[in-house]
Amino acid sequence: MNAIHGRVKRISSLNGVSQVEVKTDLGDLYTVVLSAPHQAAFVEEGKQVECVVKESSIILMKEKTPCINTFVGVVKSVERGSVLSLVKLTCAGLELKVMLLTKQLDALGISEGEEVYVFVPPLQVALEAIHE
């Protein structure tokens, strides 16, 4: 799992669904929280949280896109497997791990030292409370 430390910047809610904007070292990271009022009390503006993202949820791209949750990264290492490959990236000083099909790795032509764009789908970001 990738854990990205941040602080809740803004929350927009309607009918038990909240869009949460978290300020991180990567930049602003958006996610969605489903809850009844007061069940996710840790998700309050100004609170520290960990944004948790599975290695298989991150999407790598060679070209920039105007999507939210898109950041620039540099490939640190590639562990190539016969079916799955693990790519380790550095983004704004943070290390992220991405698991993808080796076929995807081949199609993208990603190699060590290369700059890539990292897309973190908002619905794939889970928030965990940090006790201050």
mmCIF file of C-alpha atoms in Angstrom:
data_model
loop_
_atom_site.group_PDB
_atom_site.id
_atom_site.type_symbol
_atom_site.label_atom_id
_atom_site.label_comp_id
_atom_site.label_asym_id
_atom_site.label_seq_id
_atom_site.Cartn_x
_atom_site.Cartn_y
_atom_site.Cartn_z
ATOM 1 C CA MET A 1 0.000 0.000 0.000
ATOM 2 C CA ASN A 2 1.072 3.554 -0.680
ATOM 3 C CA ALA A 3 0.484 6.016 2.171
ATOM 4 C CA ILE A 4 0.550 9.727 1.416
ATOM 5 C CA HIS A 5 0.434 12.060 4.397
ATOM 6 C CA GLY A 6 -1.774 15.124 4.144
ATOM 7 C CA ARG A 7 -4.167 17.532 5.771
ATOM 8 C CA VAL A 8 -7.848 17.887 4.863
ATOM 9 C CA LYS A 9 -8.170 21.159 2.987
ATOM 10 C CA ARG A 10 -11.823 21.222 1.946
ATOM 11 C CA ILE A 11 -14.943 19.065 2.120
ATOM 12 C CA SER A 12 -18.021 19.318 -0.097
ATOM 13 C CA SER A 13 -20.947 17.121 0.985
ATOM 14 C CA LEU A 14 -24.390 16.234 -0.260
ATOM 15 C CA ASN A 15 -26.686 13.346 0.766
ATOM 16 C CA GLY A 16 -24.024 11.312 2.586
ATOM 17 C CA VAL A 17 -21.380 11.660 -0.126
ATOM 18 C CA SER A 18 -18.379 13.924 0.419
ATOM 19 C CA GLN A 19 -15.656 15.074 -1.938
ATOM 20 C CA VAL A 20 -12.563 15.557 0.186
ATOM 21 C CA GLU A 21 -9.586 17.622 -0.943
ATOM 22 C CA VAL A 22 -6.357 16.769 0.877
ATOM 23 C CA LYS A 23 -3.238 18.937 0.722
ATOM 24 C CA THR A 24 -0.174 16.660 0.329
ATOM 25 C CA ASP A 25 3.452 17.054 -0.702
ATOM 26 C CA LEU A 26 2.395 15.776 -4.135
ATOM 27 C CA GLY A 27 -0.228 18.484 -4.479
ATOM 28 C CA ASP A 28 -3.957 18.435 -3.814
ATOM 29 C CA LEU A 29 -5.351 14.908 -3.777
ATOM 30 C CA TYR A 30 -9.107 14.358 -4.136
ATOM 31 C CA THR A 31 -11.145 11.442 -2.833
ATOM 32 C CA VAL A 32 -14.733 10.517 -2.002
ATOM 33 C CA VAL A 33 -16.045 9.485 1.407
ATOM 34 C CA LEU A 34 -19.397 7.764 1.809
ATOM 35 C CA SER A 35 -20.875 8.131 5.283
ATOM 36 C CA ALA A 36 -23.822 9.197 7.324
ATOM 37 C CA PRO A 37 -23.334 12.493 9.178
ATOM 38 C CA HIS A 38 -20.841 12.261 12.074
ATOM 39 C CA GLN A 39 -19.746 8.689 11.268
ATOM 40 C CA ALA A 40 -16.474 9.853 9.699
ATOM 41 C CA ALA A 41 -15.695 12.585 12.229
ATOM 42 C CA PHE A 42 -11.956 12.356 11.522
ATOM 43 C CA VAL A 43 -12.629 13.797 8.074
ATOM 44 C CA GLU A 44 -12.770 17.434 9.105
ATOM 45 C CA GLU A 45 -11.047 20.426 7.569
ATOM 46 C CA GLY A 46 -7.599 20.893 9.081
ATOM 47 C CA LYS A 47 -7.259 17.276 10.290
ATOM 48 C CA GLN A 48 -4.235 15.168 9.343
ATOM 49 C CA VAL A 49 -4.927 12.002 7.358
ATOM 50 C CA GLU A 50 -3.116 9.287 5.440
ATOM 51 C CA CYS A 51 -4.287 8.819 1.867
ATOM 52 C CA VAL A 52 -3.935 5.100 1.212
ATOM 53 C CA VAL A 53 -3.754 3.817 -2.369
ATOM 54 C CA LYS A 54 -3.217 0.226 -3.525
ATOM 55 C CA GLU A 55 -0.261 -0.371 -5.844
ATOM 56 C CA SER A 56 -2.624 -1.778 -8.465
ATOM 57 C CA SER A 57 -4.888 1.311 -8.430
ATOM 58 C CA ILE A 58 -2.371 3.835 -9.755
ATOM 59 C CA ILE A 59 -2.257 4.488 -13.492
ATOM 60 C CA LEU A 60 0.970 5.462 -15.261
ATOM 61 C CA MET A 61 1.010 7.573 -18.424
ATOM 62 C CA LYS A 62 3.653 8.992 -20.748
ATOM 63 C CA GLU A 63 1.639 12.087 -21.651
ATOM 64 C CA LYS A 64 0.236 14.793 -19.413
ATOM 65 C CA THR A 65 -3.527 14.827 -18.887
ATOM 66 C CA PRO A 66 -5.743 17.538 -17.408
ATOM 67 C CA CYS A 67 -7.186 15.085 -14.844
ATOM 68 C CA ILE A 68 -7.167 15.885 -11.140
ATOM 69 C CA ASN A 69 -4.874 13.689 -9.004
ATOM 70 C CA THR A 70 -2.211 13.633 -11.732
ATOM 71 C CA PHE A 71 1.397 14.146 -10.648
ATOM 72 C CA VAL A 72 4.857 13.981 -12.240
ATOM 73 C CA GLY A 73 7.101 11.129 -11.129
ATOM 74 C CA VAL A 74 10.481 9.669 -11.994
ATOM 75 C CA VAL A 75 10.941 5.916 -12.346
ATOM 76 C CA LYS A 76 13.372 4.771 -9.665
ATOM 77 C CA SER A 77 13.338 1.052 -10.467
ATOM 78 C CA VAL A 78 11.463 -1.604 -12.431
ATOM 79 C CA GLU A 79 11.096 -5.189 -11.178
ATOM 80 C CA ARG A 80 9.909 -7.043 -14.234
ATOM 81 C CA GLY A 81 7.955 -10.269 -13.825
ATOM 82 C CA SER A 82 6.508 -12.671 -16.366
ATOM 83 C CA VAL A 83 2.947 -11.459 -15.693
ATOM 84 C CA LEU A 84 3.174 -8.555 -13.229
ATOM 85 C CA SER A 85 5.813 -5.865 -12.794
ATOM 86 C CA LEU A 86 6.534 -3.496 -9.916
ATOM 87 C CA VAL A 87 7.539 0.080 -10.699
ATOM 88 C CA LYS A 88 8.962 2.265 -7.915
ATOM 89 C CA LEU A 89 8.618 5.999 -8.468
ATOM 90 C CA THR A 90 9.692 9.186 -6.774
ATOM 91 C CA CYS A 91 7.058 11.934 -6.785
ATOM 92 C CA ALA A 92 7.793 15.191 -4.936
ATOM 93 C CA GLY A 93 10.231 13.328 -2.675
ATOM 94 C CA LEU A 94 7.763 10.511 -1.902
ATOM 95 C CA GLU A 95 8.258 6.935 -3.026
ATOM 96 C CA LEU A 96 5.247 5.289 -4.650
ATOM 97 C CA LYS A 97 4.897 1.694 -5.819
ATOM 98 C CA VAL A 98 2.828 0.735 -8.836
ATOM 99 C CA MET A 99 1.907 -2.824 -9.815
ATOM 100 C CA LEU A 100 0.922 -3.343 -13.422
ATOM 101 C CA LEU A 101 0.768 -6.050 -16.025
ATOM 102 C CA THR A 102 4.106 -6.597 -17.729
ATOM 103 C CA LYS A 103 2.188 -6.201 -20.990
ATOM 104 C CA GLN A 104 1.275 -2.647 -19.864
ATOM 105 C CA LEU A 105 4.898 -1.940 -18.958
ATOM 106 C CA ASP A 106 5.972 -3.069 -22.428
ATOM 107 C CA ALA A 107 3.266 -0.996 -24.128
ATOM 108 C CA LEU A 108 4.325 2.126 -22.226
ATOM 109 C CA GLY A 109 8.030 1.469 -22.686
ATOM 110 C CA ILE A 110 8.823 2.676 -19.168
ATOM 111 C CA SER A 111 12.424 2.488 -17.986
ATOM 112 C CA GLU A 112 14.493 3.651 -14.998
ATOM 113 C CA GLY A 113 15.178 7.368 -14.810
ATOM 114 C CA GLU A 114 12.268 8.258 -17.067
ATOM 115 C CA GLU A 115 9.680 10.906 -16.205
ATOM 116 C CA VAL A 116 6.078 9.668 -16.156
ATOM 117 C CA TYR A 117 2.675 10.979 -15.146
ATOM 118 C CA VAL A 118 0.974 9.311 -12.208
ATOM 119 C CA PHE A 119 -2.835 9.297 -12.041
ATOM 120 C CA VAL A 120 -4.483 8.361 -8.746
ATOM 121 C CA PRO A 121 -8.204 7.693 -9.346
ATOM 122 C CA PRO A 122 -10.198 9.626 -6.716
ATOM 123 C CA LEU A 123 -12.455 6.657 -5.956
ATOM 124 C CA GLN A 124 -9.371 4.521 -5.173
ATOM 125 C CA VAL A 125 -8.064 6.747 -2.346
ATOM 126 C CA ALA A 126 -8.977 5.632 1.190
ATOM 127 C CA LEU A 127 -8.490 7.980 4.133
ATOM 128 C CA GLU A 128 -7.125 6.913 7.511
ATOM 129 C CA ALA A 129 -7.162 9.073 10.623
ATOM 130 C CA ILE A 130 -3.934 10.287 12.183
ATOM 131 C CA HIS A 131 -4.281 10.874 15.892
ATOM 132 C CA GLU A 132 -2.818 14.286 16.648
#
